[in-house]
Amino acid sequence: MSSPRRLFPLICIATLLVAVFIITGLDDHRTSALWKDYNNHVKHAQSAAAAATAASGSRPPTTTPSFTSIRLNAAPSGHPDPQAASPQPGRSPFPASKTHTLAMVVPCTKNENTSWIGEELPGLETVIYTADDPDAPLHPPRNKGHEAMIYLTYMIDFYDALPDIVLFMHAHRWTYHNNDLQGSDAVQLIKTLSGARVMREGYMNLRCHWEPGCPGHLHPAATATSAAQSNPDLSRLRGIVADQWPKLFPADPIPETLSQPCCAQFAVTRAAIRANPRRRYVAFRDWLLHTPLTDYYSGRIWEYLWHFVFTGKTVLCPEEHVCYCDGFGICFGGREEYGEFRALMKRREEGERELRVWEDRAKEVLERQGQREQQQQQQQQHDERGGEGEGEGDGDGDEEGKDEKKMDVDVEMPEMGKDVFLRDQIDALNRELDDRREQAVQRGRDPKNRAVEAGRDWNEGDGF
């Protein structure tokens, strides 16, 4: 028979195992409840948005093909420890080859139509905050600071229930904020976005084009005199950033240069968000709530702050061709080839502008000819009546003659046939641009091509 002293270690081990089992069960229960609450919020927001929005008018045709889409999963992934975020802000510890869970945060007003999301992107988890409706299922504490208020509110509300990747997007589908090589269409942007690149980078601005915003948009550390700019709005923005920076980032010096592409649409990983404690987002939002700055400026400065929050970099301007290739699978082959494509686009724009000038001038000439014919008819009718009141209107007649000569002098007849030439030239450029873009899409289907153009290592069998 075993003595009590020999049984004591076994009793301790058994007690420890029971304790671990109980704690694990409680944690699983808490996690399940948290995800249930998250999904209820999302479903509630989606239902409310669908009920509140009506189908808008006709939409432009979508011709951009989709490829290499992120797999959109309905179920969020597990919960890593918030304290286990990557030690380098903006870098994700997740492997690039895994399937990524995704949610899209959309700020909107009561009158904005977001039905395109459910129609074109079924299955995409969408968290819609209504800025101007305090009775909406999801709404910010105050309608202030444009999309920044809602982005920060989401990070605070869902800090413990984040998917792998969060997209922060505006409510409108077609806008210059999106990429013109994708028809400025948010649907094509989302469908072709590379989750692997987002996971590698941690933070990705969804606009590839540098202007406005890059390469050196704002110079907060410069003095007001040395930073004088031709654009008064940018000068005002520079001064605001310089003044408010110590309040927002007291541990960081005011940067010499602050820039990224506009326009506050980006993808960010859970790890990058959690690299900052929740209280930091609360502090940012409190600043927005209490700053005396106008709504326009208090929200706008965040267009050029998000990249610093998530990466610690003051300038984040990836080359446009790399953004398009590694981010969206449109690979021209390199900087030079992309530059040739842009040059063709510029030639087309110049041709279209020249054609508009020709058409406007031709329209004016026709209008003047119509006026002249009308005057001639009136003069003929006057002569046929035997010149009644001829003596009384001598002065007016002289003025009419001057006006007729002025019409002949002021408007130069456009070159005959030039409109046909310009239209043919534009059509030829459109065909070449379409061919080159399609070749770029095909090139982007190969993950090796993406890696080569982005300048990163790639081994056989690696994904995107």
Coordinates of C-alpha atoms in Angstrom, one line a residue:
M1 CA 0.0 0.0 0.0
S2 CA 1.4 3.4 -1.0
S3 CA 2.2 5.9 1.7
P4 CA 0.6 9.4 1.7
R5 CA 4.1 10.9 1.0
R6 CA 4.4 8.9 -2.3
L7 CA 0.8 9.9 -3.3
F8 CA 1.4 13.6 -2.7
P9 CA 3.1 14.4 -6.1
L10 CA 0.4 12.5 -8.0
I11 CA -2.3 14.5 -6.2
C12 CA -0.6 17.8 -7.1
I13 CA -0.3 16.8 -10.8
A14 CA -4.0 15.8 -10.9
T15 CA -5.0 19.1 -9.3
L16 CA -3.0 21.1 -11.8
L17 CA -4.5 19.3 -14.8
V18 CA -8.0 19.9 -13.5
A19 CA -7.2 23.6 -13.0
V20 CA -5.8 23.9 -16.6
F21 CA -8.9 22.2 -18.0
I22 CA -11.2 24.6 -16.2
I23 CA -9.3 27.7 -17.2
T24 CA -9.1 26.5 -20.9
G25 CA -12.8 25.8 -20.9
L26 CA -13.6 29.3 -19.5
D27 CA -11.3 30.9 -22.1
D28 CA -12.9 29.0 -25.0
H29 CA -16.3 30.1 -23.7
R30 CA -15.2 33.7 -23.5
T31 CA -13.7 33.6 -27.0
S32 CA -16.8 31.9 -28.5
A33 CA -19.0 34.6 -26.9
L34 CA -16.7 37.3 -28.3
W35 CA -16.9 36.0 -31.8
K36 CA -20.7 35.5 -31.5
D37 CA -21.0 39.2 -30.5
Y38 CA -18.7 40.2 -33.4
N39 CA -20.8 38.3 -36.0
N40 CA -24.0 39.7 -34.6
H41 CA -22.7 43.2 -34.9
V42 CA -21.6 42.6 -38.5
K43 CA -24.9 40.8 -39.6
H44 CA -27.0 43.6 -37.9
A45 CA -25.0 46.3 -39.7
Q46 CA -25.3 44.5 -43.0
S47 CA -29.1 44.0 -42.6
A48 CA -29.6 47.6 -41.6
A49 CA -27.6 48.9 -44.5
A50 CA -29.4 46.7 -47.0
A51 CA -32.8 47.9 -45.7
A52 CA -31.7 51.6 -45.7
T53 CA -30.2 51.8 -49.2
A54 CA -32.1 51.7 -52.4
A55 CA -30.6 50.7 -55.8
S56 CA -29.0 53.7 -57.5
G57 CA -29.1 54.6 -61.2
S58 CA -27.2 53.0 -64.0
R59 CA -23.6 52.0 -63.4
P60 CA -20.8 52.2 -65.8
P61 CA -19.8 48.8 -67.4
T62 CA -17.2 46.8 -65.6
T63 CA -14.6 45.4 -68.0
T64 CA -11.7 44.7 -65.7
P65 CA -11.2 41.0 -65.1
S66 CA -10.8 39.7 -61.6
F67 CA -8.0 37.3 -60.6
T68 CA -6.1 36.0 -57.7
S69 CA -8.8 37.2 -55.3
I70 CA -8.5 36.9 -51.6
R71 CA -10.7 34.1 -50.3
L72 CA -13.5 35.8 -48.4
N73 CA -14.4 33.7 -45.3
A74 CA -17.4 34.1 -43.1
A75 CA -15.7 32.9 -39.9
P76 CA -13.0 35.0 -38.2
S77 CA -9.8 33.3 -37.2
G78 CA -8.5 32.6 -33.8
H79 CA -7.2 35.0 -31.2
P80 CA -3.5 35.5 -30.8
D81 CA -2.3 37.2 -27.6
P82 CA -2.5 41.0 -28.2
Q83 CA 0.9 41.3 -26.5
A84 CA 2.4 38.9 -29.1
A85 CA 2.3 41.5 -31.9
S86 CA 5.3 41.7 -34.2
P87 CA 8.1 43.7 -32.6
Q88 CA 8.4 45.7 -35.8
P89 CA 5.1 47.7 -36.3
G90 CA 3.6 47.0 -39.7
R91 CA 5.1 43.6 -40.1
S92 CA 2.8 40.6 -39.7
P93 CA 4.0 37.3 -38.2
F94 CA 1.4 35.3 -40.3
P95 CA 2.7 33.3 -43.2
A96 CA 1.9 34.7 -46.6
S97 CA 0.5 31.4 -47.9
K98 CA -2.4 31.0 -45.5
T99 CA -6.0 31.8 -46.3
H100 CA -6.8 35.2 -44.8
T101 CA -10.0 36.3 -43.1
L102 CA -11.1 39.7 -44.1
A103 CA -13.6 42.4 -43.1
M104 CA -14.3 45.8 -44.6
V105 CA -15.1 48.8 -42.6
V106 CA -17.3 51.4 -44.4
P107 CA -18.3 54.8 -43.1
C108 CA -21.4 56.2 -44.6
T109 CA -24.2 58.6 -44.1
K110 CA -27.9 57.8 -44.1
N111 CA -28.3 58.9 -47.7
E112 CA -25.4 57.0 -49.2
N113 CA -26.0 53.8 -51.1
T114 CA -23.9 50.9 -50.1
S115 CA -26.0 48.2 -51.7
W116 CA -23.2 47.6 -54.3
I117 CA -21.2 45.8 -51.6
G118 CA -23.8 43.0 -51.0
E119 CA -24.6 42.8 -54.7
E120 CA -21.0 42.6 -56.1
L121 CA -19.1 41.1 -53.1
P122 CA -21.4 38.5 -51.5
G123 CA -19.9 36.9 -48.5
L124 CA -17.6 39.8 -47.7
E125 CA -17.9 40.7 -44.0
T126 CA -18.8 44.4 -44.0
V127 CA -19.0 46.6 -40.9
I128 CA -20.9 49.7 -41.8
Y129 CA -21.0 52.7 -39.4
T130 CA -23.6 55.4 -40.1
A131 CA -22.0 58.7 -39.2
D132 CA -25.1 60.8 -39.0
D133 CA -27.6 58.4 -37.4
P134 CA -27.2 57.9 -33.6
D135 CA -29.9 55.2 -33.8
A136 CA -28.0 53.0 -36.3
P137 CA -26.7 49.7 -35.0
L138 CA -23.1 50.9 -35.5
H139 CA -22.4 54.7 -35.2
P140 CA -19.6 56.9 -33.9
P141 CA -19.9 59.0 -30.7
R142 CA -20.1 62.1 -32.9
N143 CA -20.2 62.9 -36.6
K144 CA -16.9 64.7 -36.8
G145 CA -13.6 64.2 -38.5
H146 CA -14.9 62.4 -41.6
E147 CA -13.8 58.8 -42.0
A148 CA -11.1 59.0 -39.3
M149 CA -13.7 59.1 -36.5
I150 CA -15.3 55.8 -37.8
Y151 CA -12.0 54.1 -38.5
L152 CA -10.8 54.8 -34.9
T153 CA -14.1 53.8 -33.5
Y154 CA -13.9 50.4 -35.2
M155 CA -10.4 49.8 -33.9
I156 CA -11.7 50.6 -30.4
D157 CA -14.9 48.6 -30.6
F158 CA -13.4 45.5 -32.3
Y159 CA -9.8 45.5 -30.9
D160 CA -10.3 42.0 -29.4
A161 CA -12.2 40.6 -32.4
L162 CA -10.2 41.5 -35.5
P163 CA -9.9 39.4 -38.6
D164 CA -6.5 38.8 -40.2
I165 CA -7.0 41.8 -42.6
V166 CA -9.2 44.9 -42.3
L167 CA -10.0 47.0 -45.3
F168 CA -10.9 50.6 -44.6
M169 CA -12.9 51.9 -47.6
H170 CA -15.3 54.7 -48.5
A171 CA -19.0 54.1 -49.2
H172 CA -18.9 55.1 -52.9
R173 CA -18.0 52.5 -55.5
W174 CA -16.6 54.6 -58.3
T175 CA -14.3 57.4 -57.4
Y176 CA -10.9 58.9 -58.3
H177 CA -9.7 57.7 -54.9
N178 CA -9.5 54.2 -56.5
N179 CA -7.0 53.1 -59.1
D180 CA -7.6 54.2 -62.7
L181 CA -6.1 51.1 -64.2
Q182 CA -9.1 49.2 -62.5
G183 CA -11.7 51.6 -63.8
S184 CA -11.7 53.5 -60.5
D185 CA -13.9 50.7 -59.3
A186 CA -13.8 49.7 -55.7
V187 CA -15.2 46.2 -56.5
Q188 CA -12.2 45.4 -58.8
L189 CA -9.8 46.8 -56.3
I190 CA -11.2 44.5 -53.6
K191 CA -11.4 41.4 -55.8
T192 CA -7.9 41.7 -57.0
L193 CA -6.2 42.8 -53.8
S194 CA -3.4 40.5 -52.8
G195 CA -3.9 39.3 -49.2
A196 CA -0.3 38.0 -49.2
R197 CA 1.1 41.4 -49.9
V198 CA -1.0 43.0 -47.1
M199 CA 0.2 40.3 -44.7
R200 CA 3.9 40.9 -45.7
E201 CA 3.7 44.6 -45.4
G202 CA 1.3 44.9 -42.5
Y203 CA -0.1 48.2 -43.9
M204 CA -1.0 48.9 -47.5
N205 CA -2.4 52.1 -49.0
L206 CA -5.0 50.9 -51.6
R207 CA -4.2 53.8 -54.0
C208 CA -1.2 53.1 -56.2
H209 CA -0.9 56.6 -57.7
W210 CA 1.4 59.0 -56.0
E211 CA -0.5 62.2 -56.7
P212 CA -1.7 63.7 -54.6
G213 CA 0.4 62.8 -51.6
C214 CA 3.9 61.6 -52.9
P215 CA 6.8 61.9 -52.9
G216 CA 7.0 65.0 -50.6
H217 CA 3.6 66.3 -49.8
L218 CA 3.9 68.0 -46.4
H219 CA 6.9 69.4 -44.6
P220 CA 5.7 69.9 -41.0
A221 CA 9.1 70.7 -39.5
A222 CA 9.8 73.6 -41.9
T223 CA 9.2 77.1 -40.8
A224 CA 6.1 78.9 -42.1
T225 CA 8.4 81.1 -44.3
S226 CA 10.5 78.4 -45.8
A227 CA 7.5 76.1 -46.3
A228 CA 5.5 78.7 -48.2
Q229 CA 3.7 76.9 -50.9
S230 CA 1.7 78.0 -54.0
N231 CA -1.3 76.0 -52.6
P232 CA -2.7 77.8 -49.6
D233 CA -4.6 74.8 -48.5
L234 CA -1.5 72.7 -48.2
S235 CA 0.3 75.5 -46.4
R236 CA -2.6 75.6 -43.9
L237 CA -2.5 71.8 -43.6
R238 CA 1.3 71.9 -43.0
G239 CA 0.9 74.3 -40.1
I240 CA -1.9 72.3 -38.5
V241 CA 0.2 69.1 -38.6
A242 CA 3.2 70.9 -37.1
D243 CA 1.0 72.3 -34.3
Q244 CA -0.9 69.2 -33.5
W245 CA 1.9 66.6 -33.9
P246 CA 3.2 66.9 -30.3
K247 CA -0.4 66.3 -29.0
L248 CA -0.9 63.2 -31.2
F249 CA 2.7 61.8 -31.1
P250 CA 4.4 63.3 -28.0
A251 CA 7.3 60.8 -28.1
D252 CA 8.2 61.4 -31.8
P253 CA 9.8 64.5 -33.3
I254 CA 7.9 66.5 -35.9
P255 CA 8.9 65.0 -39.2
E256 CA 10.7 66.8 -42.0
T257 CA 8.5 65.2 -44.6
L258 CA 5.2 63.5 -44.3
S259 CA 3.7 61.7 -47.3
Q260 CA 1.7 58.8 -48.7
P261 CA -0.8 58.6 -51.5
C262 CA -4.1 60.1 -50.6
C263 CA -7.1 59.3 -49.9
A264 CA -7.6 57.4 -46.6
Q265 CA -8.3 53.9 -48.0
F266 CA -6.0 51.2 -46.8
A267 CA -5.7 47.6 -45.7
V268 CA -4.0 46.7 -42.4
T269 CA -3.4 43.5 -40.5
R270 CA -4.6 42.5 -37.1
A271 CA -1.0 42.4 -35.9
A272 CA -0.3 46.0 -37.1
I273 CA -3.4 47.3 -35.4
R274 CA -2.5 45.5 -32.2
A275 CA 1.1 46.7 -32.3
N276 CA -0.5 49.8 -30.7
P277 CA -2.5 49.4 -27.4
R278 CA -6.2 50.1 -27.6
R279 CA -5.8 53.2 -25.4
R280 CA -3.8 54.9 -28.1
Y281 CA -6.7 54.7 -30.5
V282 CA -8.9 56.0 -27.7
A283 CA -6.5 58.9 -27.3
F284 CA -6.6 59.7 -31.0
R285 CA -10.4 59.6 -31.0
D286 CA -10.5 61.9 -28.0
W287 CA -8.4 64.4 -29.8
L288 CA -10.8 64.3 -32.7
L289 CA -13.8 64.8 -30.4
H290 CA -12.3 67.8 -28.6
T291 CA -10.1 69.6 -31.1
P292 CA -11.3 73.1 -32.1
L293 CA -10.2 72.4 -35.7
T294 CA -12.9 72.4 -38.3
D295 CA -14.3 69.0 -39.4
Y296 CA -12.6 69.4 -42.8
Y297 CA -9.0 69.8 -41.4
S298 CA -9.4 67.5 -38.3
G299 CA -10.3 64.6 -40.5
R300 CA -8.1 65.5 -43.5
I301 CA -4.8 65.4 -41.7
W302 CA -5.3 61.7 -41.0
E303 CA -4.9 61.0 -44.7
Y304 CA -1.2 61.6 -44.1
L305 CA -1.0 60.0 -40.6
W306 CA -2.3 56.4 -40.9
H307 CA 0.9 55.1 -42.4
F308 CA 2.9 56.5 -39.5
V309 CA 0.5 55.0 -36.9
F310 CA 1.0 51.5 -38.4
T311 CA 4.5 51.5 -39.7
G312 CA 6.4 54.2 -37.9
K313 CA 7.5 55.6 -41.3
T314 CA 6.9 59.2 -42.2
V315 CA 7.2 58.6 -46.0
L316 CA 5.6 55.6 -47.5
C317 CA 5.5 55.9 -51.3
P318 CA 5.9 52.5 -53.0
E319 CA 6.7 52.6 -56.7
E320 CA 3.4 52.6 -58.6
H321 CA 4.4 49.7 -60.8
V322 CA 5.2 47.6 -57.7
C323 CA 1.9 48.5 -56.0
Y324 CA 0.0 47.5 -59.1
C325 CA 1.9 44.3 -59.7
D326 CA 2.5 42.9 -56.2
G327 CA -0.7 44.4 -54.8
F328 CA -3.2 43.8 -57.6
G329 CA -1.6 41.5 -60.1
I330 CA -1.2 44.1 -63.0
C331 CA 2.5 43.6 -63.9
F332 CA 4.0 45.5 -66.7
G333 CA 7.4 44.1 -66.2
G334 CA 9.2 46.9 -64.5
R335 CA 9.4 50.7 -64.0
E336 CA 10.4 51.4 -67.7
E337 CA 7.5 49.4 -69.1
Y338 CA 5.0 50.9 -66.7
G339 CA 6.4 54.4 -67.7
E340 CA 5.7 53.6 -71.4
F341 CA 2.2 52.6 -70.5
R342 CA 1.7 55.9 -68.7
A343 CA 3.1 57.8 -71.6
L344 CA 0.6 56.2 -73.9
M345 CA -2.2 57.2 -71.5
K346 CA -0.9 60.8 -71.5
R347 CA -0.9 60.9 -75.3
R348 CA -4.5 59.7 -75.3
E349 CA -5.5 62.4 -72.7
E350 CA -3.8 65.0 -74.9
G351 CA -5.6 63.8 -78.0
E352 CA -8.9 63.8 -76.1
R353 CA -8.3 67.3 -74.9
E354 CA -7.4 68.5 -78.4
L355 CA -10.5 66.9 -79.8
R356 CA -12.7 68.7 -77.2
V357 CA -11.1 72.0 -78.2
W358 CA -11.8 71.2 -81.9
E359 CA -15.4 70.3 -81.2
D360 CA -16.0 73.4 -79.0
R361 CA -14.6 75.6 -81.8
A362 CA -16.7 73.9 -84.5
K363 CA -19.8 74.3 -82.3
E364 CA -19.1 78.0 -81.9
V365 CA -18.5 78.5 -85.6
L366 CA -21.8 76.8 -86.4
E367 CA -23.6 79.0 -83.8
R368 CA -22.1 82.1 -85.3
Q369 CA -23.1 81.0 -88.8
G370 CA -26.6 80.5 -87.6
Q371 CA -26.6 84.0 -86.1
R372 CA -25.3 85.4 -89.3
E373 CA -27.9 83.6 -91.4
Q374 CA -30.6 84.9 -89.1
Q375 CA -29.3 88.5 -89.5
Q376 CA -29.2 88.1 -93.2
Q377 CA -32.8 86.9 -93.3
Q378 CA -33.9 89.9 -91.1
Q379 CA -32.0 92.2 -93.5
Q380 CA -33.7 90.7 -96.5
Q381 CA -37.1 91.0 -94.9
H382 CA -36.3 94.6 -94.1
D383 CA -35.2 95.3 -97.8
E384 CA -38.3 93.6 -99.1
R385 CA -40.5 96.0 -97.1
G386 CA -38.8 98.9 -98.9
G387 CA -36.5 99.9 -96.1
E388 CA -39.2 101.2 -93.7
G389 CA -37.6 103.3 -91.0
E390 CA -34.3 103.3 -92.8
G391 CA -33.3 106.8 -91.7
E392 CA -34.1 106.1 -88.1
G393 CA -31.9 103.0 -87.8
D394 CA -28.7 104.2 -89.5
G395 CA -26.7 104.0 -86.3
D396 CA -28.0 100.5 -85.5
G397 CA -27.3 99.3 -88.9
D398 CA -23.6 100.4 -88.6
E399 CA -23.4 98.4 -85.3
E400 CA -24.9 95.3 -86.9
G401 CA -22.3 95.5 -89.6
K402 CA -19.5 95.8 -87.0
D403 CA -21.0 92.8 -85.2
E404 CA -21.0 90.7 -88.3
K405 CA -17.4 91.5 -89.1
K406 CA -16.5 90.7 -85.5
M407 CA -18.1 87.3 -85.8
D408 CA -15.9 86.6 -88.9
V409 CA -12.8 87.7 -87.1
D410 CA -13.2 86.2 -83.6
V411 CA -13.7 82.6 -84.4
E412 CA -11.2 80.7 -86.4
M413 CA -12.6 77.8 -88.5
P414 CA -11.2 74.5 -87.1
E415 CA -9.0 72.5 -89.4
M416 CA -11.3 70.3 -91.6
G417 CA -10.8 66.6 -91.0
K418 CA -8.7 67.0 -87.9
D419 CA -11.5 65.6 -85.7
V420 CA -11.5 62.4 -87.8
F421 CA -7.7 62.1 -87.4
L422 CA -7.9 62.6 -83.7
R423 CA -10.6 60.1 -83.2
D424 CA -8.7 57.5 -85.2
Q425 CA -5.6 58.2 -83.1
I426 CA -7.5 57.9 -79.8
D427 CA -9.1 54.6 -81.0
A428 CA -5.6 53.2 -81.9
L429 CA -4.2 54.3 -78.5
N430 CA -7.1 52.7 -76.7
R431 CA -6.5 49.4 -78.5
E432 CA -2.8 49.5 -77.6
L433 CA -3.5 50.4 -74.0
D434 CA -6.1 47.6 -73.7
D435 CA -3.6 45.1 -75.2
R436 CA -0.8 46.1 -72.9
R437 CA -3.1 46.1 -69.8
E438 CA -4.3 42.6 -70.7
Q439 CA -0.7 41.4 -71.1
A440 CA 0.0 42.9 -67.7
V441 CA -2.9 41.0 -66.1
Q442 CA -1.7 37.8 -67.7
R443 CA 1.8 38.4 -66.4
G444 CA 0.5 39.0 -62.9
R445 CA -1.1 35.6 -62.8
D446 CA 2.4 34.1 -62.2
P447 CA 3.5 34.6 -58.6
K448 CA 7.2 34.6 -59.7
N449 CA 6.6 37.6 -62.0
R450 CA 5.1 39.5 -59.1
A451 CA 8.1 38.7 -56.9
V452 CA 10.6 39.7 -59.5
E453 CA 8.9 43.0 -60.3
A454 CA 8.6 43.8 -56.5
G455 CA 12.2 42.9 -56.0
R456 CA 11.6 40.2 -53.4
D457 CA 12.9 36.6 -53.1
W458 CA 10.8 33.8 -54.6
N459 CA 11.4 30.1 -54.7
E460 CA 9.6 27.4 -56.7
G461 CA 6.4 26.6 -55.0
D462 CA 6.0 29.9 -53.3
G463 CA 2.6 31.5 -53.6
F464 CA 1.8 35.2 -54.2

